[in-house]
XYZ file of C-alpha atoms in Angstrom:
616
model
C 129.486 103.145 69.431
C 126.132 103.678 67.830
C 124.390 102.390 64.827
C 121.224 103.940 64.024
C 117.989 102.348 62.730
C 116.819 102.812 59.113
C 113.041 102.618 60.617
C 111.681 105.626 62.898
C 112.093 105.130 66.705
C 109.847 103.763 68.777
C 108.402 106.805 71.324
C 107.047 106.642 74.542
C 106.854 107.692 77.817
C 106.245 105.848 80.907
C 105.055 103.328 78.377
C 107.138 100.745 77.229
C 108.947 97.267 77.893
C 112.715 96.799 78.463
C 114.241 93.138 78.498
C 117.171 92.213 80.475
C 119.281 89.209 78.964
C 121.726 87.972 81.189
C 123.407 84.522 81.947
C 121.777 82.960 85.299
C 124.428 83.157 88.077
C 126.001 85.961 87.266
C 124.672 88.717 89.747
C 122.704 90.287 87.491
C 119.328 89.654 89.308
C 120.205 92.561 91.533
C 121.043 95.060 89.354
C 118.504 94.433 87.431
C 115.717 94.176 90.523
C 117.483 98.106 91.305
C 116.262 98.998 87.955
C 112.465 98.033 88.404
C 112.775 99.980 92.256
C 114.172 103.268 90.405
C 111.320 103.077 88.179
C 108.651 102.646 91.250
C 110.638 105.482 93.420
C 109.943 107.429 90.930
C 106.679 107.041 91.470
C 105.716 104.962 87.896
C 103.304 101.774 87.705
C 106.507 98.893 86.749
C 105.856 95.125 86.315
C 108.374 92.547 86.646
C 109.055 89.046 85.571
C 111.849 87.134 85.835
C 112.033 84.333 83.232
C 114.916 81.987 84.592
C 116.012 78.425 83.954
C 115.917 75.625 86.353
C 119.438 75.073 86.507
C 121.557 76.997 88.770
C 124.005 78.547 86.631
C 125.400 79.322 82.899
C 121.681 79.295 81.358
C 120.133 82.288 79.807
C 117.776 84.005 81.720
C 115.463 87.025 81.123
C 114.246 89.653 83.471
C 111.121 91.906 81.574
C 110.245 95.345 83.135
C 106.860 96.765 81.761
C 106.361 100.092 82.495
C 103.061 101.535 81.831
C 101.130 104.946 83.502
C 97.847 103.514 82.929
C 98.595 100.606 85.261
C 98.597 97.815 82.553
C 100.812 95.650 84.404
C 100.079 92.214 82.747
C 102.783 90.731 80.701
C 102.704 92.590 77.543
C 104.144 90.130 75.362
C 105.576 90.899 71.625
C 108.911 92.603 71.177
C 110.197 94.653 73.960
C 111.171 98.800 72.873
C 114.734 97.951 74.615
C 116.548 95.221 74.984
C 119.731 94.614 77.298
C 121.486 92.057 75.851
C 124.387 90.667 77.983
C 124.449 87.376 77.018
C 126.434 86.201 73.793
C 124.769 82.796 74.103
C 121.161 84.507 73.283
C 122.566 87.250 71.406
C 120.781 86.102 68.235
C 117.455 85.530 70.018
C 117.615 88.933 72.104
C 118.123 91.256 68.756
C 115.368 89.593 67.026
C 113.423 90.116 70.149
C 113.931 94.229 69.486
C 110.550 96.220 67.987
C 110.828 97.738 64.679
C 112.470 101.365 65.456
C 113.643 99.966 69.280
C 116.855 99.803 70.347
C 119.730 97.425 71.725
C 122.601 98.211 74.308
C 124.935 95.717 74.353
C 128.638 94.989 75.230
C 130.605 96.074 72.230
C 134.178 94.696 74.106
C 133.893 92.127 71.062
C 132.729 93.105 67.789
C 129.376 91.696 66.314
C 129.008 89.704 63.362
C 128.009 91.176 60.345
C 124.462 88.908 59.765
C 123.666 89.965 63.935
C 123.179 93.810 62.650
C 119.342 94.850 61.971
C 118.642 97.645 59.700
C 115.429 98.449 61.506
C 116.769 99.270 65.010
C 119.148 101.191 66.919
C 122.457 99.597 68.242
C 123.785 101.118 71.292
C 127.394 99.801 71.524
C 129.108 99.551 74.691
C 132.557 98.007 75.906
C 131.229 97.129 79.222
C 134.073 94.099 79.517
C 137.005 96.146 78.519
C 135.345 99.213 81.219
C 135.469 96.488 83.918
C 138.889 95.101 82.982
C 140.179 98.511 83.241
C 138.636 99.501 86.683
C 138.777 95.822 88.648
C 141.552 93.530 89.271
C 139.127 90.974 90.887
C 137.155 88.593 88.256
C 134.322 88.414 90.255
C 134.278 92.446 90.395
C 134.273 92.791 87.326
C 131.103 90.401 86.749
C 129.057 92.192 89.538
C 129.879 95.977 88.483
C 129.128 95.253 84.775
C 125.790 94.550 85.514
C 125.655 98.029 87.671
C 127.337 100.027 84.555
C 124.737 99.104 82.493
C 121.988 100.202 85.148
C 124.038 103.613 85.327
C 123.575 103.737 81.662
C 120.049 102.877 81.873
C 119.959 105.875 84.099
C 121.122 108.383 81.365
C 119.081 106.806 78.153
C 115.777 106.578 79.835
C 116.213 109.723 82.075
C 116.193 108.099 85.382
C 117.085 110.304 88.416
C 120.463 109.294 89.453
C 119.643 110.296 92.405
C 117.318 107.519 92.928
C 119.891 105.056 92.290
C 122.198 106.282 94.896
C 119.520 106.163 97.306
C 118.916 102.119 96.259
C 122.445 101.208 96.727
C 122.438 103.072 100.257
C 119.270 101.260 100.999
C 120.640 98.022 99.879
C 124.215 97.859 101.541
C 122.789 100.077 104.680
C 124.852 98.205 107.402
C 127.806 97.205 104.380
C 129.015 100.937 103.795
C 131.915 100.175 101.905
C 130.487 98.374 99.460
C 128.192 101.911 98.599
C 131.252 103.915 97.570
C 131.871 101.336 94.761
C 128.557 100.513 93.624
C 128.119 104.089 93.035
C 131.087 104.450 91.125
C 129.935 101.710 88.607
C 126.723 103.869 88.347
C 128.498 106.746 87.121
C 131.025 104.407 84.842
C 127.708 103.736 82.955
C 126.254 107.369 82.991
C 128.729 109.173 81.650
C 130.066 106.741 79.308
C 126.117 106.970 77.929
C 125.846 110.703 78.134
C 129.451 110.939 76.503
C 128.592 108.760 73.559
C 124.463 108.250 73.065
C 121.961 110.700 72.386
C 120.322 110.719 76.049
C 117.549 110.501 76.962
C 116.472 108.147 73.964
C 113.125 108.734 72.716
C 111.913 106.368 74.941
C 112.164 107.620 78.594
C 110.457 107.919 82.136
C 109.192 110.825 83.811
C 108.022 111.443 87.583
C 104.926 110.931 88.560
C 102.790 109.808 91.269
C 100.920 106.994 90.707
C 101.426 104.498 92.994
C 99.321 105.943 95.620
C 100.448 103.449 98.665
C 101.053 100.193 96.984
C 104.382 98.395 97.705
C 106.759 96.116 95.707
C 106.349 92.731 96.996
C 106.752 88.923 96.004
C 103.600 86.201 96.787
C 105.493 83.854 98.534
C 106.853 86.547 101.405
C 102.717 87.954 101.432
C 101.970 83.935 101.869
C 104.489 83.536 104.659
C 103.507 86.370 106.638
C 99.647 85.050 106.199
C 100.613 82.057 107.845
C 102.283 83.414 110.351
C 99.252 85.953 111.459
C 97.345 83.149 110.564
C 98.447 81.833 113.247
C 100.429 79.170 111.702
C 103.062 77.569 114.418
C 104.229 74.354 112.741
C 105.374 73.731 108.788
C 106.332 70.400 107.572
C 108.388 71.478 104.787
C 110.001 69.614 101.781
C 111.738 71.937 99.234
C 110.373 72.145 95.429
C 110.177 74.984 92.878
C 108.714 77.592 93.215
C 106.955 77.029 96.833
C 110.447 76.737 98.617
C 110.984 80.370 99.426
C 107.335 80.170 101.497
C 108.619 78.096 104.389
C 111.940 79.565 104.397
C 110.150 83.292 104.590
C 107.790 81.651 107.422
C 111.263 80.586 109.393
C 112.625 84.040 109.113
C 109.438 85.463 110.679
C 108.912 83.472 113.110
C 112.412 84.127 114.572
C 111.552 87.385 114.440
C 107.520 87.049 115.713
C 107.717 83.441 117.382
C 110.381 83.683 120.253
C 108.990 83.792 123.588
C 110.465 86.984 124.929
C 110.839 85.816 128.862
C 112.228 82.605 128.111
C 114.067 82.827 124.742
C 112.351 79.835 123.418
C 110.872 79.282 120.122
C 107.435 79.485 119.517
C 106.861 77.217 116.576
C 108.372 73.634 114.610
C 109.562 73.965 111.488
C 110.861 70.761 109.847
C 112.404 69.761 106.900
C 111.140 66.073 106.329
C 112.571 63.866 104.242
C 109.995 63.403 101.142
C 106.439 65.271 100.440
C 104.539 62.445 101.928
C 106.024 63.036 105.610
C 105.890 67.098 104.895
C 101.834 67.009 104.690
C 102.242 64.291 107.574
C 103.464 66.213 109.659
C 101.018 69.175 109.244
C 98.423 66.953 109.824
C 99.681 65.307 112.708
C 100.040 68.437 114.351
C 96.368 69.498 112.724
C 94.783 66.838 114.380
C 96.823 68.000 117.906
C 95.241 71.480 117.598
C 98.153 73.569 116.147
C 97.652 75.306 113.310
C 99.978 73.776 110.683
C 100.437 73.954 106.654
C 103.443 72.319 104.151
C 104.059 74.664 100.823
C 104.385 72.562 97.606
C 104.106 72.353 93.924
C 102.111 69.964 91.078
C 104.781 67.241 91.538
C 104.280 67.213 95.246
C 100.303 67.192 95.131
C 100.062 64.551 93.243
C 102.283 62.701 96.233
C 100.214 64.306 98.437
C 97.004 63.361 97.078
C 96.640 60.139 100.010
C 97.075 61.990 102.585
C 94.910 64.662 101.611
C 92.437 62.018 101.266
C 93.066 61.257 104.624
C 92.733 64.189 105.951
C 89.703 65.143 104.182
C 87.744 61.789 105.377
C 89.462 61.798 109.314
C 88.201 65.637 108.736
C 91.572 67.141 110.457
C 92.518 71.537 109.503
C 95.940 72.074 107.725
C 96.418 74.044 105.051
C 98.583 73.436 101.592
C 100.097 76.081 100.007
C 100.290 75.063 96.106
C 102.624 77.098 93.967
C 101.783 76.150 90.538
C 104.045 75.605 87.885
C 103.854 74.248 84.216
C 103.737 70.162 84.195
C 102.993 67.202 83.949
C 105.624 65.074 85.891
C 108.750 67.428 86.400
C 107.494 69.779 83.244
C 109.176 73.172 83.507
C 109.968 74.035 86.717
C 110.453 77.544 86.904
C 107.567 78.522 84.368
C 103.882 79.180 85.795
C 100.403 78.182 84.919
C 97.236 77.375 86.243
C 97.276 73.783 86.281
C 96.716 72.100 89.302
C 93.093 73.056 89.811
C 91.589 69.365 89.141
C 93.883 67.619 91.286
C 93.610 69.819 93.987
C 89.728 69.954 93.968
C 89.462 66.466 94.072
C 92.764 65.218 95.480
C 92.899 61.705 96.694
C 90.857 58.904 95.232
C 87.393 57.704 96.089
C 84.704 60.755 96.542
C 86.675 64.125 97.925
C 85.975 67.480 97.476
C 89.007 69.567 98.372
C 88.656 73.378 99.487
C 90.454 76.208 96.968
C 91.057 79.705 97.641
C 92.563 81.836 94.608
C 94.703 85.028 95.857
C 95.476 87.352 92.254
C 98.091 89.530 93.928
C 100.091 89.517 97.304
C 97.801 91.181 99.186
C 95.336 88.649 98.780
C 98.012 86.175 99.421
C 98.390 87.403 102.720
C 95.131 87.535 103.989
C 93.599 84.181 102.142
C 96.336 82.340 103.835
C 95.316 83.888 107.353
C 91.875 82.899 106.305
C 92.663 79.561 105.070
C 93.559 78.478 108.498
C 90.233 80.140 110.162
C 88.212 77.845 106.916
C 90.618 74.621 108.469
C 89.448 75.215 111.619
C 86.090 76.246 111.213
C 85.382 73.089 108.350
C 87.861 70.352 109.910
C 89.358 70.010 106.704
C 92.180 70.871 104.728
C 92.126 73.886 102.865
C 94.478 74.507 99.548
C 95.964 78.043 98.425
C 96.248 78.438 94.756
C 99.101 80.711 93.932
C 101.291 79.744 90.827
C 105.425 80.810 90.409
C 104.123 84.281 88.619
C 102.570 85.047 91.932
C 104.945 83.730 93.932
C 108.177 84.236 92.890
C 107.919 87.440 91.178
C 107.599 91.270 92.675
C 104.369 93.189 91.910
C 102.815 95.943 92.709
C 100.059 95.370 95.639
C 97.679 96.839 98.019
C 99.659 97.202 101.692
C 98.565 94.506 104.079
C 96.639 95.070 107.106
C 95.623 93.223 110.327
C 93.469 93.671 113.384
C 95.686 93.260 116.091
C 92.107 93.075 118.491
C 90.804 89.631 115.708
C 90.405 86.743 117.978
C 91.336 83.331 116.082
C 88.210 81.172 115.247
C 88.914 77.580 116.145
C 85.448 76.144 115.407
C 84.200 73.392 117.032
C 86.377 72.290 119.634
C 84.833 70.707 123.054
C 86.509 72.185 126.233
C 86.491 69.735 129.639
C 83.412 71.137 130.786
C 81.241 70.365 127.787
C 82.175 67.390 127.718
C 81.306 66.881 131.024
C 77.392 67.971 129.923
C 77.568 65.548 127.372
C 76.030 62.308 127.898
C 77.838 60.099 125.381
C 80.543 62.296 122.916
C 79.964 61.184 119.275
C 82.962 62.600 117.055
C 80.947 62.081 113.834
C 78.099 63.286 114.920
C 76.108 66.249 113.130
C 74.574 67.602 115.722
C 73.911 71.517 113.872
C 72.644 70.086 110.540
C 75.680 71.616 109.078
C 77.965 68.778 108.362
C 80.273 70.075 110.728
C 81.022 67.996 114.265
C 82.520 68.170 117.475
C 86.017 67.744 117.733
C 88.078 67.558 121.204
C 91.744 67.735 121.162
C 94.426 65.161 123.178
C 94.154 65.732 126.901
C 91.421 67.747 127.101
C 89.344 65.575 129.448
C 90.985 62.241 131.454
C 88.041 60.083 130.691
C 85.699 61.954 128.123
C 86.176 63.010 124.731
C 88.709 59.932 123.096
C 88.294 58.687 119.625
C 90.208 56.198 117.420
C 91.132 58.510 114.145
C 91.017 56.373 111.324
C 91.332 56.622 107.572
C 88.510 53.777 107.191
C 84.850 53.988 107.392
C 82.978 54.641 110.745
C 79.831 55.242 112.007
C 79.325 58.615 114.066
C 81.128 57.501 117.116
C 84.081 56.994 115.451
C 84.158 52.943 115.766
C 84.977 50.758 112.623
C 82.086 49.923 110.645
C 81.508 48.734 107.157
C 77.380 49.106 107.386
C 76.632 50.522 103.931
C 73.996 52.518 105.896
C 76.705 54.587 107.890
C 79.595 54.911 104.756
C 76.449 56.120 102.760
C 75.273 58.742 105.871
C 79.098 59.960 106.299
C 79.750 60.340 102.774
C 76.114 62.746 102.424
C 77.042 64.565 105.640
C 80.942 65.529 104.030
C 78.766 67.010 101.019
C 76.429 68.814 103.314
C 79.595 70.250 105.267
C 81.022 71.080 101.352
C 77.646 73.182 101.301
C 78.292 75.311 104.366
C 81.955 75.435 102.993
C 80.555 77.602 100.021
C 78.734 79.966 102.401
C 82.015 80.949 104.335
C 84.536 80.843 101.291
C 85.105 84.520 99.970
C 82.454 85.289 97.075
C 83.388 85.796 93.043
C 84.413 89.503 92.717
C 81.760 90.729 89.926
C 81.877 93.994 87.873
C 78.425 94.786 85.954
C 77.632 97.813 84.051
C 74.074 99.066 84.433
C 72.929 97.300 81.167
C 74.079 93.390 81.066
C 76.879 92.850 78.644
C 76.532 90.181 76.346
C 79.866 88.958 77.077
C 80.868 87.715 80.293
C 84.668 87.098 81.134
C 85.400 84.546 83.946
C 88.692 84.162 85.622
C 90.721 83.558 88.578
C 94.086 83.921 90.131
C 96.857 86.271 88.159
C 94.845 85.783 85.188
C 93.346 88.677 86.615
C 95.963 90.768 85.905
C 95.745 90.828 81.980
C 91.519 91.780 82.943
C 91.472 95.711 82.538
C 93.136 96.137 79.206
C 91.572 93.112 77.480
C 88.394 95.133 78.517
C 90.294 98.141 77.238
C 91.224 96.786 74.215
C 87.528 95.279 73.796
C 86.090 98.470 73.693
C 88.449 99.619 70.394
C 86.598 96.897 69.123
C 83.515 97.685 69.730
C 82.406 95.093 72.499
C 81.459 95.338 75.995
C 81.924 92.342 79.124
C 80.850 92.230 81.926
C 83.190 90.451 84.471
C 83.489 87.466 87.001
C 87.111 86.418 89.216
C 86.525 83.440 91.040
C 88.160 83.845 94.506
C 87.089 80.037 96.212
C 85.969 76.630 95.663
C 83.353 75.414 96.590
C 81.395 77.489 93.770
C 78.181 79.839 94.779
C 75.021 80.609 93.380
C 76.299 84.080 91.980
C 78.369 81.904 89.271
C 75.870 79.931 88.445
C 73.592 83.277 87.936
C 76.776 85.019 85.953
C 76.449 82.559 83.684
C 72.632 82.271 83.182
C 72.790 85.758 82.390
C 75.495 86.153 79.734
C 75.366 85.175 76.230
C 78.809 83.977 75.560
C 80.882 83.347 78.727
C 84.879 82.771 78.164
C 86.850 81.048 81.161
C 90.435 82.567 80.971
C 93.018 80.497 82.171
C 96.437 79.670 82.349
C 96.725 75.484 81.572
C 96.177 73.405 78.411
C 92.829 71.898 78.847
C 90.731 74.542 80.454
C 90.436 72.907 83.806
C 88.714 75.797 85.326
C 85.955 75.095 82.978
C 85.668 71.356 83.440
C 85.422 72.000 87.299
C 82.407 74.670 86.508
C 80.742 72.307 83.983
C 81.030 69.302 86.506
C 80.043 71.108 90.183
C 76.887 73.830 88.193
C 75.754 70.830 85.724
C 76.506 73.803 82.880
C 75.940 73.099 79.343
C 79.279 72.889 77.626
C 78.839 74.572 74.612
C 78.048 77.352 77.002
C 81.385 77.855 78.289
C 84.264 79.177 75.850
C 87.965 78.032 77.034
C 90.516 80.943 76.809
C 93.268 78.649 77.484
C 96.964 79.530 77.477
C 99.969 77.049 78.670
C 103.304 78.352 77.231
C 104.635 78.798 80.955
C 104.846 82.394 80.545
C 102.331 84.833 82.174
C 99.532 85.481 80.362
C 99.028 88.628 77.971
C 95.801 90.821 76.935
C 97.029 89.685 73.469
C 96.257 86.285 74.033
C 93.084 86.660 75.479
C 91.022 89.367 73.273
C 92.508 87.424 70.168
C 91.141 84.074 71.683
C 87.766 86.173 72.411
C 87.500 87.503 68.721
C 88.268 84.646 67.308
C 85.575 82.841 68.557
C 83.088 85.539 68.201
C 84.277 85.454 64.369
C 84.112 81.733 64.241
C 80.482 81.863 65.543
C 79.446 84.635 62.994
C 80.822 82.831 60.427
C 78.831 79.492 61.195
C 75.531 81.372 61.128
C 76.252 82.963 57.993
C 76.724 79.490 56.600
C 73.703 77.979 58.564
């Protein structure tokens, strides 16, 4: 049942990756999700990502659990120390995918072939198919418990408490009590068949400890949802795309939990499912410009359909938010792989002169509450605001901070004219900048019967809202937008900086879940020797600190996750930075990005540079 490998074995504890390779549809997601929440019950840092196709079923797909003490929980990238290889349609690319000395349970129902068997790792052979066809009668059984024998097996070659797993499945069919007995049963099919016939625990293994002080396990898009919905989001115009589709649909199941008038049994909020992206954003606006809070989720193919309307919105200066979930394009691109690269046409979405608002959450935590505060920034700015996630973010579990809320917070709505102002006001201008700030009075339907009424248009106007096509007023308008996009950058969250006493001469700026690679490219910096001080943009519209960052490093590298360093261009184009200043770290392979990546980039460039001035 067991090969051994000619090479030594990799070692390690609490320190390793383990790569699930399964065929998409075939129930293995939740198995395989049980394995990662063993892991964290047992109190051990774990990273997840789930690497799936965009078809619904019979492609491969790959679920990669990192599991690291030190709380490196980045993608590592390489070869993975074990590899789980259910899938005889990858079965080639899964055992080269093995490190040197790392091993490879797989179902040994049907024999290998002879060119499939590595000298240089260990196979663990096991006839998971002829197991099931033993134990179940149904086909479908026998699908769904093979993926839980091989978690049970998991259980006795990495020395997982098994007692942790029967806790999961209690916790996971709590309410379904007869489907416990089984799943249980299929646990122990796969630990004792592994004790029986392996060497457990395998030289690479977990141990208790407790290190996740109170962090839970938690995807982006739920954090986003339940932002919106303290946010105090009440209407979603929704169209579905990968990867933003589970937002709305977690925003639905919270509201009929948090949105249903208790005395009356009504419902508290509109969600609807329009029929194309253009009426999804229509709709939030529409009920923007009535004064409900209101936000569509979408992705790069629906921005750039969006892109009118959030011109309109911009220039008619009506709050909504838009929840972008990044994924890899251009046009449909890959669908279910992440990256970084809508940042340029969300910044300036829509044609003509625009200047969107950003705000860039890095975990769910910050997904929660930038959302909340994406809708106080609507209000507050009369203008849309975009959230930047990406489908790492959002669709995958990660560790995270617990959220928290101040039941006593009173929403901010801005500027909004109640009857009896208007009633002091001699003549109500809607365009008018009365505070110097860019920002105007708006009044909402029905607030007054005579007072307060303006046509909403997407052409130009002077500052009573009438139609006008005076260069004098376009050109006034247009200057008063940008002054408004200057008080933006004084209430957008500020760049997160970490500075040593003594300036680096490196400086590292990123944004987003490139953040999450940060701490061991610094760690893995400093085995080389080199120091860097750090900057994570949270918002756009950019502050003065930036601008500063950069003055004061030497070499400053802009990490991010899309072909053509976007990030970059937008700094180079909004702080008038020199471009030979700025060094692109740019990764686009869809995959989240590793430590590897970046401090090779980094030293490359710092070798590249030594190199010229040798030759100069």
């Amino acid at each position: 049942m067991s090969q051994a490998s000619s090479a030594s074995p990799c070692q390690g504890t609490n320190d390793f990756v383990i790569r699930f390779a399964n065929t998409n549809g075939t129930g293995s997601a939740s198995a395989n999700n049980m394995f990662a929440k063993a892991i964290i019950r047992m109190g051990i840092p774990v990273s997840a990502k789930n690497i799936f196709p965009s078809n619904i079923q019979g492609m491969p797909t790959w679920y990669e659990v990192r599991i690291n003490e030190n709380n490196y929980l980045a993608r590592r990238g390489g070869k993975a120390e074990l590899v789980v290889a259910m899938n005889a349609q990858s079965m080639a690319q899964d055992i080269d995918s093995v490190k040197t000395g790392g091993y490879l349970l797989y179902d040994s129902s049907k024999q290998l072939a002879d060119e499939q068997f590595r000298q240089d790792i260990t196979y663990l052979g096991m006839p998971i198919s002829a197991i099931c066809q033993k134990e179940y009668q149904d086909p479908r059984q026998r699908q769904l418990f093979k993926n839980v024998i091989y978690v049970g097996a998991l259980a006795a070659l990495l020395n997982i408490e098994f007692e942790v797993l029967k806790a999961l499945v209690g916790d996971q069919f709590k309410g379904k009590e007869k489907l416990i007995t089984p799943n249980i049963y299929a646990l122990e099919l796969g630990y004792q068949f592994a004790n029986h016939h392996f060497d457990c625990p395998l030289a690479i293994r977990v141990e208790r400890r407790d290190l996740l002080q109170d962090r839970i396990m938690v995807d982006g898009n739920t954090a986003t949802a339940l932002g919106a919905v303290y946010g105090g989001a009440i209407v979603a115009g929704w169209y579905p795309i990968t990867p933003s589709t589970s937002v709305v649909e977690k925003f639905g199941n919270y509201c009929q939990r948090l949105r249903i008038d208790p005395a009356s049994g009504k419902k508290n909020f509109a969600l609807i499912q329009a029929e194309d992206e253009l009426a999804a954003i229509g709709i939030a606006i529409g009920a923007g410009w009535n004064g409900a809070r209101a936000f569509t989720a979408t992705s790069g193919p629906g921005i750039s359909l969006m892109s009118e309307f959030l011109g309109l919105a911009y220039f008619a200066e009506i709050p909504m938010v838009l929840i972008d979930v990044q994924r890899a394009g251009p046009s449909t691109g890959m669908p279910t792989r992440t990256q970084q690269s809508d940042i340029l046409s969300c910044a300036y979405a829509s044609h003509g002169d625009t200047k969107q608002v950003l705000l860039f959450p890095d975990s769910p935590k910050e997904c929660f509450d930038l959302t909340a505060e994406a809708f106080e920034l609507a209000d507050q700015l009369q203008t849309p605001v975009i959230v930047m996630s990406d489908l790492d973010l959002g669709m995958n579990d990660h560790l995270s901070e617990p959220f928290s809320w101040d039941d006593n917070k009173q929403y901010n709505l801005g500027k909004v004219l109640s009857a009896e102002q208007l009633d002091s006001i001699e003549r109500y201008g809607r365009y008018l900048d009365s505070d110097g700030d860019g920002i105007c009075y708006r009044t909402l339907p029905g607030t007054h019967e005579t007072k307060g009424a303006f046509f909403t248009r997407g052409t130009s106007r002077n500052e009573y809202a009438a139609y006008t096509e005076k260069s004098d007023d376009y050109v006034a308008n247009m200057e008063r937008l940008i002054k408004k996009f200057d008080t933006a950058a004084k209430l957008v969250p500020k760049p997160l900086i970490t500075q040593g006493q003594k300036l680096a001469k490196l400086g590292l700026i990123y944004y987003g879940t490139s953040s999450h690679a940060i701490n061991e490219v610094l760690a893995e910096l400093k085995e080389h020797g080199l120091s860097a001080d750090t900057l994570r943009i949270k918002a756009f519209p950019f502050q003065p600190e930036i601008s500063k960052f950069i003055e004061q490093h030497q070499e400053v590298f802009i990490i991010e996750q899309n072909r053509d360093g976007q990030m970059r261009t937008l700094l180079i184009n909004e702080l008038a930075i020199a471009p030979e200043k700025l060094i692109s770290i740019a990764n686009c392979d869809g995959l989240p990005l590793t430590s590897e990546y970046v401090v090779n980039g980094i030293l490359s460039s710092l070798s590249n540079e030594l190199s010229n001035q040798q030759v100069g």
